[in-house]
Coordinates of C-alpha atoms in Angstrom, one line a residue:
M232 CA -132.3 -61.3 17.0
T233 CA -133.8 -64.6 17.5
N234 CA -135.5 -65.4 20.5
S235 CA -135.6 -69.1 21.8
Y236 CA -136.6 -71.1 24.7
T237 CA -133.4 -72.3 25.5
S238 CA -132.2 -68.6 25.7
L239 CA -135.1 -68.0 28.1
V240 CA -133.9 -70.7 30.3
N241 CA -130.5 -69.7 30.3
Q242 CA -131.4 -66.2 30.8
T243 CA -133.6 -66.9 34.1
F244 CA -132.1 -69.9 35.7
H245 CA -129.3 -71.2 36.8
F246 CA -128.7 -74.3 34.8
P247 CA -128.1 -77.0 34.8
Q248 CA -128.8 -77.2 39.1
E249 CA -127.8 -80.0 40.6
G250 CA -128.9 -83.7 39.9
F251 CA -129.8 -82.0 36.1
E252 CA -127.4 -82.7 33.1
V253 CA -127.3 -82.7 29.6
N254 CA -125.7 -86.2 28.8
D255 CA -123.9 -87.0 25.3
N256 CA -126.8 -86.9 23.0
D257 CA -127.5 -83.7 24.3
Y258 CA -130.9 -85.0 26.4
L259 CA -131.4 -83.9 29.8
S260 CA -130.8 -86.5 32.7
F261 CA -131.6 -86.3 36.1
N262 CA -129.4 -88.2 38.6
G263 CA -127.5 -90.3 35.8
V264 CA -131.0 -91.1 34.3
D265 CA -132.2 -90.0 31.1
L266 CA -135.3 -88.5 31.1
K267 CA -136.0 -88.4 27.2
P268 CA -137.7 -92.2 27.1
L269 CA -139.8 -91.1 30.2
I270 CA -141.4 -88.3 28.3
E271 CA -141.8 -90.4 25.2
K272 CA -143.7 -92.9 27.5
Y273 CA -145.5 -90.4 30.1
G274 CA -145.8 -86.9 27.9
T275 CA -144.8 -83.5 29.8
P276 CA -145.1 -82.1 31.9
M277 CA -144.0 -84.7 34.0
K278 CA -143.2 -84.4 37.7
V279 CA -140.1 -86.6 39.4
T280 CA -139.9 -87.7 42.8
Y281 CA -136.7 -88.2 44.3
L282 CA -136.9 -89.4 47.3
P283 CA -132.9 -89.5 48.0
K284 CA -132.9 -85.6 47.4
I285 CA -135.9 -85.4 49.9
G286 CA -133.8 -86.8 52.6
M287 CA -130.7 -84.6 51.3
Q288 CA -133.1 -81.6 51.6
I289 CA -134.6 -82.6 55.4
N290 CA -130.8 -83.0 56.4
K291 CA -129.7 -79.8 55.2
A292 CA -132.2 -78.0 56.6
K293 CA -131.8 -80.1 60.5
T294 CA -128.0 -78.4 59.8
M295 CA -128.7 -75.5 59.1
F296 CA -131.2 -75.1 62.1
A297 CA -128.5 -76.8 64.2
N298 CA -126.0 -74.6 63.4
A299 CA -128.0 -71.4 64.1
F300 CA -129.2 -72.6 67.3
K301 CA -125.4 -73.0 68.6
K302 CA -124.8 -69.7 67.0
H303 CA -127.5 -67.9 69.1
K304 CA -127.6 -70.2 72.1
Y305 CA -131.2 -71.4 71.3
E306 CA -132.2 -73.8 73.9
A307 CA -135.8 -74.3 74.0
T308 CA -137.4 -77.0 72.0
Y309 CA -138.7 -76.9 68.3
N310 CA -140.8 -78.9 66.0
Y311 CA -139.1 -79.5 62.5
C312 CA -142.0 -80.1 59.8
Y313 CA -141.1 -80.5 56.4
C314 CA -143.6 -79.6 53.3
T315 CA -144.1 -82.2 50.9
K316 CA -146.1 -79.5 48.8
S317 CA -149.3 -81.8 49.9
S318 CA -148.0 -85.2 48.5
H319 CA -150.4 -87.8 49.8
F320 CA -148.0 -90.9 48.4
S321 CA -147.0 -92.3 51.7
F322 CA -143.3 -93.3 50.3
I323 CA -143.0 -89.5 50.3
V324 CA -144.5 -88.8 53.5
E325 CA -142.6 -91.4 55.5
E326 CA -139.2 -90.2 54.1
A327 CA -139.8 -86.8 55.4

């Protein structure tokens, strides 16, 4: 039996995850952006911040809270906080 990194990923993760896909050249892309040129230029590991995804996740969480509050007739006030994994970049903090 031959073990490979691809086999490990396929057994461990549900792939491709939302936003990721393997393009026609068998390279990974994220939200339509081919990652190969970025990896060649900046190397790996590489962290990608995608502001629309942050906004979508915030809205998803707010909707889940609203549904739970309605279901359980919760009427008290609350403060919504979004963890940005300690990001110090202003554009991420402003989006959150």
